[in-house]
mmCIF file of N, CA and C in Angstrom:
data_model
loop_
_atom_site.group_PDB
_atom_site.id
_atom_site.type_symbol
_atom_site.label_atom_id
_atom_site.label_comp_id
_atom_site.label_asym_id
_atom_site.label_seq_id
_atom_site.Cartn_x
_atom_site.Cartn_y
_atom_site.Cartn_z
ATOM 1 N N MET A 1 25.446 -0.858 -51.686
ATOM 2 C CA MET A 1 24.618 0.284 -51.338
ATOM 3 C C MET A 1 23.202 0.028 -51.800
ATOM 4 N N LYS A 2 22.277 0.544 -51.019
ATOM 5 C CA LYS A 2 20.880 0.452 -51.430
ATOM 6 C C LYS A 2 20.086 1.582 -50.804
ATOM 7 N N MET A 3 18.999 1.926 -51.460
ATOM 8 C CA MET A 3 18.086 2.910 -50.905
ATOM 9 C C MET A 3 17.244 2.202 -49.846
ATOM 10 N N VAL A 4 17.098 2.813 -48.689
ATOM 11 C CA VAL A 4 16.331 2.230 -47.603
ATOM 12 C C VAL A 4 14.861 2.132 -48.013
ATOM 13 N N ASP A 5 14.237 0.988 -47.748
ATOM 14 C CA ASP A 5 12.830 0.785 -48.064
ATOM 15 C C ASP A 5 11.974 1.467 -46.995
ATOM 16 N N VAL A 6 11.227 2.481 -47.397
ATOM 17 C CA VAL A 6 10.363 3.197 -46.460
ATOM 18 C C VAL A 6 8.893 2.889 -46.714
ATOM 19 N N GLY A 7 8.637 1.921 -47.579
ATOM 20 C CA GLY A 7 7.271 1.593 -47.974
ATOM 21 C C GLY A 7 6.371 1.190 -46.823
ATOM 22 N N GLY A 8 6.918 0.594 -45.776
ATOM 23 C CA GLY A 8 6.119 0.159 -44.643
ATOM 24 C C GLY A 8 5.905 1.231 -43.589
ATOM 25 N N LYS A 9 6.543 2.350 -43.756
ATOM 26 C CA LYS A 9 6.406 3.430 -42.773
ATOM 27 C C LYS A 9 5.110 4.194 -42.974
ATOM 28 N N GLU A 10 4.621 4.745 -41.894
ATOM 29 C CA GLU A 10 3.419 5.569 -41.901
ATOM 30 C C GLU A 10 3.745 6.956 -42.463
ATOM 31 N N LYS A 11 2.846 7.520 -43.248
ATOM 32 C CA LYS A 11 3.009 8.910 -43.683
ATOM 33 C C LYS A 11 2.665 9.807 -42.502
ATOM 34 N N THR A 12 3.597 10.668 -42.135
ATOM 35 C CA THR A 12 3.369 11.608 -41.052
ATOM 36 C C THR A 12 3.895 12.973 -41.468
ATOM 37 N N GLU A 13 3.438 14.007 -40.750
ATOM 38 C CA GLU A 13 3.988 15.332 -41.000
ATOM 39 C C GLU A 13 5.422 15.356 -40.499
ATOM 40 N N ARG A 14 6.304 15.856 -41.312
ATOM 41 C CA ARG A 14 7.726 15.920 -40.974
ATOM 42 C C ARG A 14 8.235 17.318 -41.277
ATOM 43 N N VAL A 15 9.067 17.811 -40.384
ATOM 44 C CA VAL A 15 9.627 19.153 -40.511
ATOM 45 C C VAL A 15 11.112 19.081 -40.201
ATOM 46 N N ALA A 16 11.900 19.827 -40.945
ATOM 47 C CA ALA A 16 13.330 19.959 -40.637
ATOM 48 C C ALA A 16 13.730 21.417 -40.789
ATOM 49 N N VAL A 17 14.605 21.855 -39.883
ATOM 50 C CA VAL A 17 15.141 23.218 -39.935
ATOM 51 C C VAL A 17 16.660 23.101 -39.967
ATOM 52 N N ALA A 18 17.261 23.717 -40.967
ATOM 53 C CA ALA A 18 18.717 23.744 -41.081
ATOM 54 C C ALA A 18 19.178 25.184 -41.164
ATOM 55 N N THR A 19 20.388 25.424 -40.676
ATOM 56 C CA THR A 19 20.953 26.767 -40.738
ATOM 57 C C THR A 19 22.356 26.713 -41.322
ATOM 58 N N ALA A 20 22.773 27.845 -41.825
ATOM 59 C CA ALA A 20 24.138 28.025 -42.328
ATOM 60 C C ALA A 20 24.502 29.482 -42.126
ATOM 61 N N ARG A 21 25.780 29.743 -42.157
ATOM 62 C CA ARG A 21 26.280 31.111 -41.976
ATOM 63 C C ARG A 21 27.293 31.376 -43.074
ATOM 64 N N LEU A 22 27.138 32.501 -43.756
ATOM 65 C CA LEU A 22 28.105 32.919 -44.765
ATOM 66 C C LEU A 22 28.776 34.185 -44.251
ATOM 67 N N ARG A 23 30.017 34.001 -43.786
ATOM 68 C CA ARG A 23 30.783 35.122 -43.237
ATOM 69 C C ARG A 23 31.381 35.914 -44.390
ATOM 70 N N MET A 24 31.350 37.246 -44.265
ATOM 71 C CA MET A 24 31.845 38.113 -45.339
ATOM 72 C C MET A 24 32.305 39.440 -44.747
ATOM 73 N N LEU A 25 32.929 40.239 -45.578
ATOM 74 C CA LEU A 25 33.312 41.582 -45.158
ATOM 75 C C LEU A 25 32.052 42.412 -44.917
ATOM 76 N N PRO A 26 32.059 43.270 -43.900
ATOM 77 C CA PRO A 26 30.889 44.131 -43.659
ATOM 78 C C PRO A 26 30.512 44.955 -44.891
ATOM 79 N N GLU A 27 31.513 45.349 -45.682
ATOM 80 C CA GLU A 27 31.236 46.132 -46.896
ATOM 81 C C GLU A 27 30.448 45.305 -47.915
ATOM 82 N N THR A 28 30.726 44.011 -47.981
ATOM 83 C CA THR A 28 30.007 43.135 -48.906
ATOM 84 C C THR A 28 28.552 43.035 -48.481
ATOM 85 N N LEU A 29 28.336 42.838 -47.204
ATOM 86 C CA LEU A 29 26.971 42.751 -46.684
ATOM 87 C C LEU A 29 26.215 44.048 -46.955
ATOM 88 N N GLU A 30 26.878 45.164 -46.771
ATOM 89 C CA GLU A 30 26.251 46.468 -47.025
ATOM 90 C C GLU A 30 25.826 46.586 -48.492
ATOM 91 N N ARG A 31 26.679 46.136 -49.402
ATOM 92 C CA ARG A 31 26.337 46.178 -50.839
ATOM 93 C C ARG A 31 25.111 45.328 -51.125
ATOM 94 N N ILE A 32 25.047 44.154 -50.487
ATOM 95 C CA ILE A 32 23.894 43.271 -50.676
ATOM 96 C C ILE A 32 22.626 43.973 -50.199
ATOM 97 N N LEU A 33 22.673 44.532 -49.014
ATOM 98 C CA LEU A 33 21.488 45.155 -48.416
ATOM 99 C C LEU A 33 21.046 46.410 -49.163
ATOM 100 N N GLN A 34 22.000 47.110 -49.776
ATOM 101 C CA GLN A 34 21.675 48.319 -50.537
ATOM 102 C C GLN A 34 21.311 48.022 -51.992
ATOM 103 N N GLY A 35 21.376 46.753 -52.392
ATOM 104 C CA GLY A 35 21.056 46.391 -53.772
ATOM 105 C C GLY A 35 22.100 46.849 -54.765
ATOM 106 N N LYS A 36 23.357 46.925 -54.313
ATOM 107 C CA LYS A 36 24.431 47.413 -55.179
ATOM 108 C C LYS A 36 25.363 46.295 -55.648
ATOM 109 N N VAL A 37 24.785 45.122 -55.917
ATOM 110 C CA VAL A 37 25.563 44.007 -56.459
ATOM 111 C C VAL A 37 25.217 43.891 -57.934
ATOM 112 N N GLU A 38 26.240 43.854 -58.761
ATOM 113 C CA GLU A 38 26.079 43.898 -60.215
ATOM 114 C C GLU A 38 25.114 42.839 -60.751
ATOM 115 N N LYS A 39 25.120 41.653 -60.163
ATOM 116 C CA LYS A 39 24.301 40.554 -60.682
ATOM 117 C C LYS A 39 22.821 40.669 -60.319
ATOM 118 N N GLY A 40 22.463 41.585 -59.421
ATOM 119 C CA GLY A 40 21.045 41.768 -59.115
ATOM 120 C C GLY A 40 20.704 41.558 -57.654
ATOM 121 N N ASP A 41 19.456 41.195 -57.394
ATOM 122 C CA ASP A 41 18.913 41.048 -56.044
ATOM 123 C C ASP A 41 19.420 39.748 -55.418
ATOM 124 N N VAL A 42 20.444 39.859 -54.615
ATOM 125 C CA VAL A 42 21.122 38.701 -54.032
ATOM 126 C C VAL A 42 20.192 37.924 -53.111
ATOM 127 N N LEU A 43 19.456 38.596 -52.264
ATOM 128 C CA LEU A 43 18.605 37.912 -51.300
ATOM 129 C C LEU A 43 17.475 37.152 -51.982
ATOM 130 N N ALA A 44 16.866 37.744 -52.996
ATOM 131 C CA ALA A 44 15.800 37.054 -53.734
ATOM 132 C C ALA A 44 16.353 35.830 -54.459
ATOM 133 N N ALA A 45 17.514 35.978 -55.077
ATOM 134 C CA ALA A 45 18.121 34.845 -55.785
ATOM 135 C C ALA A 45 18.471 33.717 -54.814
ATOM 136 N N ALA A 46 18.972 34.075 -53.635
ATOM 137 C CA ALA A 46 19.343 33.064 -52.644
ATOM 138 C C ALA A 46 18.110 32.317 -52.141
ATOM 139 N N ARG A 47 17.014 33.043 -51.923
ATOM 140 C CA ARG A 47 15.774 32.379 -51.482
ATOM 141 C C ARG A 47 15.297 31.391 -52.547
ATOM 142 N N LEU A 48 15.286 31.834 -53.786
ATOM 143 C CA LEU A 48 14.855 30.972 -54.882
ATOM 144 C C LEU A 48 15.764 29.754 -55.019
ATOM 145 N N ALA A 49 17.061 29.969 -54.904
ATOM 146 C CA ALA A 49 18.012 28.849 -54.996
ATOM 147 C C ALA A 49 17.768 27.826 -53.895
ATOM 148 N N GLY A 50 17.462 28.309 -52.694
ATOM 149 C CA GLY A 50 17.180 27.395 -51.591
ATOM 150 C C GLY A 50 15.957 26.538 -51.861
ATOM 151 N N VAL A 51 14.897 27.159 -52.338
ATOM 152 C CA VAL A 51 13.675 26.403 -52.654
ATOM 153 C C VAL A 51 13.950 25.387 -53.754
ATOM 154 N N MET A 52 14.617 25.817 -54.805
ATOM 155 C CA MET A 52 14.915 24.912 -55.917
ATOM 156 C C MET A 52 15.799 23.751 -55.469
ATOM 157 N N ALA A 53 16.771 24.023 -54.633
ATOM 158 C CA ALA A 53 17.684 22.971 -54.159
ATOM 159 C C ALA A 53 16.938 21.951 -53.305
ATOM 160 N N ALA A 54 16.036 22.419 -52.463
ATOM 161 C CA ALA A 54 15.258 21.480 -51.646
ATOM 162 C C ALA A 54 14.486 20.524 -52.543
ATOM 163 N N LYS A 55 13.897 21.048 -53.606
ATOM 164 C CA LYS A 55 13.114 20.230 -54.525
ATOM 165 C C LYS A 55 13.979 19.249 -55.310
ATOM 166 N N LYS A 56 15.243 19.594 -55.534
ATOM 167 C CA LYS A 56 16.140 18.773 -56.355
ATOM 168 C C LYS A 56 17.104 17.911 -55.537
ATOM 169 N N THR A 57 16.944 17.869 -54.228
ATOM 170 C CA THR A 57 17.887 17.144 -53.374
ATOM 171 C C THR A 57 18.130 15.707 -53.821
ATOM 172 N N PRO A 58 17.106 14.920 -54.197
ATOM 173 C CA PRO A 58 17.380 13.538 -54.625
ATOM 174 C C PRO A 58 18.245 13.451 -55.884
ATOM 175 N N ASP A 59 18.317 14.529 -56.661
ATOM 176 C CA ASP A 59 19.181 14.554 -57.842
ATOM 177 C C ASP A 59 20.637 14.816 -57.468
ATOM 178 N N ILE A 60 20.859 15.313 -56.268
ATOM 179 C CA ILE A 60 22.200 15.695 -55.821
ATOM 180 C C ILE A 60 22.773 14.702 -54.822
ATOM 181 N N VAL A 61 21.952 14.233 -53.894
ATOM 182 C CA VAL A 61 22.407 13.351 -52.820
ATOM 183 C C VAL A 61 22.032 11.913 -53.169
ATOM 184 N N PRO A 62 23.018 11.057 -53.412
ATOM 185 C CA PRO A 62 22.713 9.667 -53.768
ATOM 186 C C PRO A 62 21.903 8.975 -52.673
ATOM 187 N N LEU A 63 20.979 8.146 -53.072
ATOM 188 C CA LEU A 63 20.150 7.319 -52.194
ATOM 189 C C LEU A 63 19.127 8.114 -51.382
ATOM 190 N N CYS A 64 18.954 9.385 -51.695
ATOM 191 C CA CYS A 64 17.961 10.217 -51.021
ATOM 192 C C CYS A 64 16.622 10.033 -51.740
ATOM 193 N N HIS A 65 15.566 9.745 -50.994
ATOM 194 C CA HIS A 65 14.249 9.496 -51.588
ATOM 195 C C HIS A 65 13.633 10.769 -52.165
ATOM 196 N N PRO A 66 13.028 10.685 -53.339
ATOM 197 C CA PRO A 66 12.239 11.825 -53.816
ATOM 198 C C PRO A 66 10.936 11.873 -53.026
ATOM 199 N N ILE A 67 10.631 13.016 -52.470
ATOM 200 C CA ILE A 67 9.405 13.148 -51.676
ATOM 201 C C ILE A 67 8.690 14.434 -52.058
ATOM 202 N N ALA A 68 7.386 14.435 -51.820
ATOM 203 C CA ALA A 68 6.567 15.610 -52.126
ATOM 204 C C ALA A 68 6.706 16.615 -50.981
ATOM 205 N N LEU A 69 7.281 17.747 -51.270
ATOM 206 C CA LEU A 69 7.436 18.787 -50.253
ATOM 207 C C LEU A 69 6.166 19.616 -50.194
ATOM 208 N N SER A 70 5.714 19.922 -48.978
ATOM 209 C CA SER A 70 4.521 20.761 -48.845
ATOM 210 C C SER A 70 4.885 22.212 -48.568
ATOM 211 N N GLY A 71 6.147 22.461 -48.201
ATOM 212 C CA GLY A 71 6.563 23.840 -47.978
ATOM 213 C C GLY A 71 8.058 23.965 -47.784
ATOM 214 N N VAL A 72 8.609 25.060 -48.281
ATOM 215 C CA VAL A 72 10.027 25.403 -48.093
ATOM 216 C C VAL A 72 10.091 26.900 -47.829
ATOM 217 N N GLU A 73 10.673 27.265 -46.693
ATOM 218 C CA GLU A 73 10.851 28.679 -46.352
ATOM 219 C C GLU A 73 12.339 28.940 -46.175
ATOM 220 N N VAL A 74 12.825 29.993 -46.820
ATOM 221 C CA VAL A 74 14.237 30.367 -46.722
ATOM 222 C C VAL A 74 14.301 31.791 -46.183
ATOM 223 N N HIS A 75 14.926 31.942 -45.025
ATOM 224 C CA HIS A 75 15.088 33.259 -44.403
ATOM 225 C C HIS A 75 16.573 33.611 -44.358
ATOM 226 N N LEU A 76 16.898 34.846 -44.715
ATOM 227 C CA LEU A 76 18.270 35.338 -44.664
ATOM 228 C C LEU A 76 18.307 36.523 -43.712
ATOM 229 N N GLU A 77 19.109 36.390 -42.683
ATOM 230 C CA GLU A 77 19.176 37.413 -41.643
ATOM 231 C C GLU A 77 20.568 38.045 -41.633
ATOM 232 N N PRO A 78 20.671 39.346 -41.927
ATOM 233 C CA PRO A 78 21.982 39.993 -41.890
ATOM 234 C C PRO A 78 22.504 40.155 -40.462
ATOM 235 N N ARG A 79 23.774 39.925 -40.296
ATOM 236 C CA ARG A 79 24.490 40.184 -39.047
ATOM 237 C C ARG A 79 25.594 41.173 -39.376
ATOM 238 N N THR A 80 26.455 41.488 -38.433
ATOM 239 C CA THR A 80 27.507 42.471 -38.674
ATOM 240 C C THR A 80 28.422 42.072 -39.827
ATOM 241 N N ASP A 81 28.834 40.811 -39.842
ATOM 242 C CA ASP A 81 29.793 40.362 -40.849
ATOM 243 C C ASP A 81 29.363 39.049 -41.498
ATOM 244 N N ALA A 82 28.049 38.817 -41.562
ATOM 245 C CA ALA A 82 27.582 37.539 -42.111
ATOM 246 C C ALA A 82 26.112 37.612 -42.478
ATOM 247 N N LEU A 83 25.715 36.645 -43.286
ATOM 248 C CA LEU A 83 24.305 36.370 -43.517
ATOM 249 C C LEU A 83 24.013 35.038 -42.853
ATOM 250 N N GLU A 84 23.010 35.006 -42.015
ATOM 251 C CA GLU A 84 22.585 33.748 -41.415
ATOM 252 C C GLU A 84 21.382 33.255 -42.205
ATOM 253 N N ILE A 85 21.448 31.999 -42.595
ATOM 254 C CA ILE A 85 20.428 31.390 -43.435
ATOM 255 C C ILE A 85 19.696 30.356 -42.602
ATOM 256 N N ARG A 86 18.369 30.411 -42.652
ATOM 257 C CA ARG A 86 17.548 29.451 -41.908
ATOM 258 C C ARG A 86 16.493 28.911 -42.875
ATOM 259 N N VAL A 87 16.478 27.597 -43.032
ATOM 260 C CA VAL A 87 15.556 26.957 -43.963
ATOM 261 C C VAL A 87 14.650 26.001 -43.195
ATOM 262 N N THR A 88 13.360 26.095 -43.446
ATOM 263 C CA THR A 88 12.389 25.164 -42.891
ATOM 264 C C THR A 88 11.729 24.419 -44.048
ATOM 265 N N VAL A 89 11.746 23.092 -43.971
ATOM 266 C CA VAL A 89 11.148 22.256 -45.015
ATOM 267 C C VAL A 89 10.093 21.363 -44.368
ATOM 268 N N ARG A 90 8.954 21.224 -45.046
ATOM 269 C CA ARG A 90 7.842 20.415 -44.535
ATOM 270 C C ARG A 90 7.362 19.418 -45.586
ATOM 271 N N THR A 91 6.866 18.285 -45.085
ATOM 272 C CA THR A 91 6.233 17.286 -45.940
ATOM 273 C C THR A 91 5.281 16.451 -45.105
ATOM 274 N N VAL A 92 4.420 15.726 -45.764
ATOM 275 C CA VAL A 92 3.676 14.627 -45.150
ATOM 276 C C VAL A 92 4.069 13.416 -45.981
ATOM 277 N N ASP A 93 4.975 12.609 -45.432
ATOM 278 C CA ASP A 93 5.528 11.502 -46.203
ATOM 279 C C ASP A 93 6.096 10.447 -45.267
ATOM 280 N N ARG A 94 6.804 9.472 -45.850
ATOM 281 C CA ARG A 94 7.329 8.333 -45.104
ATOM 282 C C ARG A 94 8.777 8.497 -44.658
ATOM 283 N N THR A 95 9.389 9.582 -45.061
ATOM 284 C CA THR A 95 10.784 9.827 -44.677
ATOM 285 C C THR A 95 10.981 11.319 -44.439
ATOM 286 N N GLY A 96 12.015 11.645 -43.689
ATOM 287 C CA GLY A 96 12.227 13.016 -43.259
ATOM 288 C C GLY A 96 12.802 13.929 -44.329
ATOM 289 N N VAL A 97 12.888 15.203 -43.987
ATOM 290 C CA VAL A 97 13.330 16.233 -44.931
ATOM 291 C C VAL A 97 14.611 16.926 -44.453
ATOM 292 N N GLU A 98 15.399 16.229 -43.629
ATOM 293 C CA GLU A 98 16.652 16.815 -43.151
ATOM 294 C C GLU A 98 17.603 17.145 -44.299
ATOM 295 N N MET A 99 17.742 16.222 -45.238
ATOM 296 C CA MET A 99 18.673 16.450 -46.349
ATOM 297 C C MET A 99 18.211 17.606 -47.230
ATOM 298 N N GLU A 100 16.915 17.734 -47.408
ATOM 299 C CA GLU A 100 16.383 18.840 -48.204
ATOM 300 C C GLU A 100 16.680 20.180 -47.539
ATOM 301 N N ALA A 101 16.522 20.251 -46.230
ATOM 302 C CA ALA A 101 16.784 21.501 -45.512
ATOM 303 C C ALA A 101 18.272 21.856 -45.564
ATOM 304 N N LEU A 102 19.133 20.872 -45.343
ATOM 305 C CA LEU A 102 20.580 21.124 -45.385
ATOM 306 C C LEU A 102 21.040 21.525 -46.784
ATOM 307 N N THR A 103 20.526 20.851 -47.793
ATOM 308 C CA THR A 103 20.888 21.173 -49.179
ATOM 309 C C THR A 103 20.425 22.580 -49.537
ATOM 310 N N ALA A 104 19.228 22.936 -49.109
ATOM 311 C CA ALA A 104 18.697 24.271 -49.396
ATOM 312 C C ALA A 104 19.539 25.360 -48.739
ATOM 313 N N ALA A 105 19.955 25.141 -47.489
ATOM 314 C CA ALA A 105 20.777 26.135 -46.792
ATOM 315 C C ALA A 105 22.103 26.341 -47.518
ATOM 316 N N CYS A 106 22.706 25.244 -47.961
ATOM 317 C CA CYS A 106 23.975 25.348 -48.695
ATOM 318 C C CYS A 106 23.790 26.069 -50.025
ATOM 319 N N ALA A 107 22.751 25.724 -50.757
ATOM 320 C CA ALA A 107 22.518 26.348 -52.065
ATOM 321 C C ALA A 107 22.249 27.844 -51.931
ATOM 322 N N ALA A 108 21.515 28.236 -50.911
ATOM 323 C CA ALA A 108 21.261 29.660 -50.697
ATOM 324 C C ALA A 108 22.575 30.391 -50.432
ATOM 325 N N ALA A 109 23.406 29.809 -49.574
ATOM 326 C CA ALA A 109 24.702 30.430 -49.269
ATOM 327 C C ALA A 109 25.609 30.464 -50.488
ATOM 328 N N LEU A 110 25.647 29.395 -51.253
ATOM 329 C CA LEU A 110 26.496 29.353 -52.443
ATOM 330 C C LEU A 110 26.035 30.360 -53.497
ATOM 331 N N THR A 111 24.749 30.614 -53.551
ATOM 332 C CA THR A 111 24.237 31.612 -54.493
ATOM 333 C C THR A 111 24.713 33.006 -54.110
ATOM 334 N N VAL A 112 24.684 33.301 -52.823
ATOM 335 C CA VAL A 112 25.206 34.593 -52.363
ATOM 336 C C VAL A 112 26.684 34.691 -52.716
ATOM 337 N N TYR A 113 27.427 33.617 -52.442
ATOM 338 C CA TYR A 113 28.860 33.620 -52.760
ATOM 339 C C TYR A 113 29.068 33.895 -54.254
ATOM 340 N N ASP A 114 28.344 33.165 -55.090
ATOM 341 C CA ASP A 114 28.498 33.326 -56.533
ATOM 342 C C ASP A 114 28.211 34.751 -56.986
ATOM 343 N N MET A 115 27.179 35.353 -56.436
ATOM 344 C CA MET A 115 26.793 36.693 -56.869
ATOM 345 C C MET A 115 27.727 37.769 -56.340
ATOM 346 N N CYS A 116 28.469 37.476 -55.268
ATOM 347 C CA CYS A 116 29.305 38.498 -54.626
ATOM 348 C C CYS A 116 30.804 38.207 -54.692
ATOM 349 N N LYS A 117 31.191 37.119 -55.325
ATOM 350 C CA LYS A 117 32.604 36.735 -55.306
ATOM 351 C C LYS A 117 33.511 37.754 -55.984
ATOM 352 N N SER A 118 32.979 38.554 -56.872
ATOM 353 C CA SER A 118 33.820 39.545 -57.540
ATOM 354 C C SER A 118 34.280 40.637 -56.580
ATOM 355 N N VAL A 119 33.554 40.830 -55.476
ATOM 356 C CA VAL A 119 33.948 41.855 -54.511
ATOM 357 C C VAL A 119 34.514 41.268 -53.216
ATOM 358 N N ASP A 120 34.302 39.945 -52.985
ATOM 359 C CA ASP A 120 34.755 39.347 -51.722
ATOM 360 C C ASP A 120 34.972 37.835 -51.888
ATOM 361 N N ARG A 121 36.127 37.476 -52.411
ATOM 362 C CA ARG A 121 36.430 36.044 -52.602
ATOM 363 C C ARG A 121 36.715 35.335 -51.284
ATOM 364 N N GLY A 122 36.898 36.063 -50.210
ATOM 365 C CA GLY A 122 37.233 35.466 -48.924
ATOM 366 C C GLY A 122 36.035 35.057 -48.083
ATOM 367 N N MET A 123 34.825 35.117 -48.639
ATOM 368 C CA MET A 123 33.653 34.697 -47.872
ATOM 369 C C MET A 123 33.818 33.246 -47.422
ATOM 370 N N VAL A 124 33.245 32.923 -46.266
ATOM 371 C CA VAL A 124 33.381 31.580 -45.695
ATOM 372 C C VAL A 124 31.998 31.035 -45.368
ATOM 373 N N LEU A 125 31.687 29.876 -45.941
ATOM 374 C CA LEU A 125 30.459 29.164 -45.600
ATOM 375 C C LEU A 125 30.769 28.271 -44.409
ATOM 376 N N GLU A 126 30.037 28.466 -43.312
ATOM 377 C CA GLU A 126 30.349 27.726 -42.084
ATOM 378 C C GLU A 126 29.066 27.400 -41.323
ATOM 379 N N GLN A 127 29.222 26.561 -40.337
ATOM 380 C CA GLN A 127 28.139 26.205 -39.425
ATOM 381 C C GLN A 127 26.891 25.720 -40.155
ATOM 382 N N VAL A 128 27.061 24.865 -41.146
ATOM 383 C CA VAL A 128 25.916 24.231 -41.792
ATOM 384 C C VAL A 128 25.471 23.117 -40.861
ATOM 385 N N GLN A 129 24.216 23.186 -40.405
ATOM 386 C CA GLN A 129 23.800 22.205 -39.404
ATOM 387 C C GLN A 129 22.285 22.042 -39.378
ATOM 388 N N LEU A 130 21.871 20.872 -38.923
ATOM 389 C CA LEU A 130 20.464 20.619 -38.656
ATOM 390 C C LEU A 130 20.178 21.142 -37.260
ATOM 391 N N ASP A 131 19.129 21.940 -37.115
ATOM 392 C CA ASP A 131 18.765 22.485 -35.813
ATOM 393 C C ASP A 131 17.515 21.838 -35.226
ATOM 394 N N HIS A 132 16.661 21.283 -36.095
ATOM 395 C CA HIS A 132 15.412 20.689 -35.617
ATOM 396 C C HIS A 132 14.910 19.688 -36.636
ATOM 397 N N LYS A 133 14.317 18.612 -36.143
ATOM 398 C CA LYS A 133 13.546 17.700 -36.988
ATOM 399 C C LYS A 133 12.422 17.145 -36.153
ATOM 400 N N SER A 134 11.284 16.957 -36.793
ATOM 401 C CA SER A 134 10.157 16.346 -36.108
ATOM 402 C C SER A 134 9.419 15.446 -37.074
ATOM 403 N N GLY A 135 8.686 14.485 -36.494
ATOM 404 C CA GLY A 135 7.917 13.533 -37.282
ATOM 405 C C GLY A 135 8.626 12.201 -37.394
ATOM 406 N N GLY A 136 7.872 11.213 -37.775
ATOM 407 C CA GLY A 136 8.435 9.886 -37.965
ATOM 408 C C GLY A 136 8.638 9.130 -36.661
ATOM 409 N N ARG A 137 9.200 7.939 -36.795
ATOM 410 C CA ARG A 137 9.402 7.065 -35.634
ATOM 411 C C ARG A 137 10.330 7.646 -34.593
ATOM 412 N N SER A 138 11.342 8.391 -35.026
ATOM 413 C CA SER A 138 12.317 8.914 -34.071
ATOM 414 C C SER A 138 11.825 10.176 -33.356
ATOM 415 N N GLY A 139 10.679 10.693 -33.755
ATOM 416 C CA GLY A 139 10.093 11.832 -33.042
ATOM 417 C C GLY A 139 10.797 13.147 -33.302
ATOM 418 N N THR A 140 10.900 13.939 -32.250
ATOM 419 C CA THR A 140 11.444 15.290 -32.359
ATOM 420 C C THR A 140 12.868 15.331 -31.832
ATOM 421 N N TRP A 141 13.704 16.063 -32.531
ATOM 422 C CA TRP A 141 15.090 16.295 -32.106
ATOM 423 C C TRP A 141 15.384 17.775 -32.274
ATOM 424 N N ASP A 142 15.998 18.378 -31.249
ATOM 425 C CA ASP A 142 16.407 19.781 -31.319
ATOM 426 C C ASP A 142 17.864 19.880 -30.906
ATOM 427 N N ARG A 143 18.634 20.682 -31.643
ATOM 428 C CA ARG A 143 20.024 20.931 -31.282
ATOM 429 C C ARG A 143 20.059 21.698 -29.970
ATOM 430 N N GLU A 144 20.913 21.255 -29.080
ATOM 431 C CA GLU A 144 21.071 21.976 -27.813
ATOM 432 C C GLU A 144 21.782 23.287 -28.086
ATOM 433 N N GLN A 145 21.265 24.351 -27.519
ATOM 434 C CA GLN A 145 21.899 25.663 -27.666
ATOM 435 C C GLN A 145 23.000 25.815 -26.647
ATOM 436 N N GLY A 146 24.074 26.441 -27.058
ATOM 437 C CA GLY A 146 25.131 26.669 -26.071
ATOM 438 C C GLY A 146 26.417 26.530 -26.658
#
């Protein structure tokens, strides 16, 4: 195993968007939205966890390059029986930020799970996926909808 040498690559703006879905009981989601979870503000904690995870991705994923992130946005959108998480990560560097976006989406979802597991152990983290990446030699890629 070895870390890929990116030293010869051009620094370019790179963006990655990852999403995840945390399915839960509607009552659990209602408690989150009403601020009635014992551990505190679930949505704020999840956003912070996502940002922190993006920054720490090379500490978690072996062979992942440490890179300077220029921005991390974590959005949590309530649905009937789930929270949909959308993370956008940006950098100007020699390698992409797909792993940072995916790691951030997972960490945000896991934080919600941790804060709410006392009321809903049956929550399901699903559909963790890369939806968009741009920059670098391979250009732009978007997940086909459908």
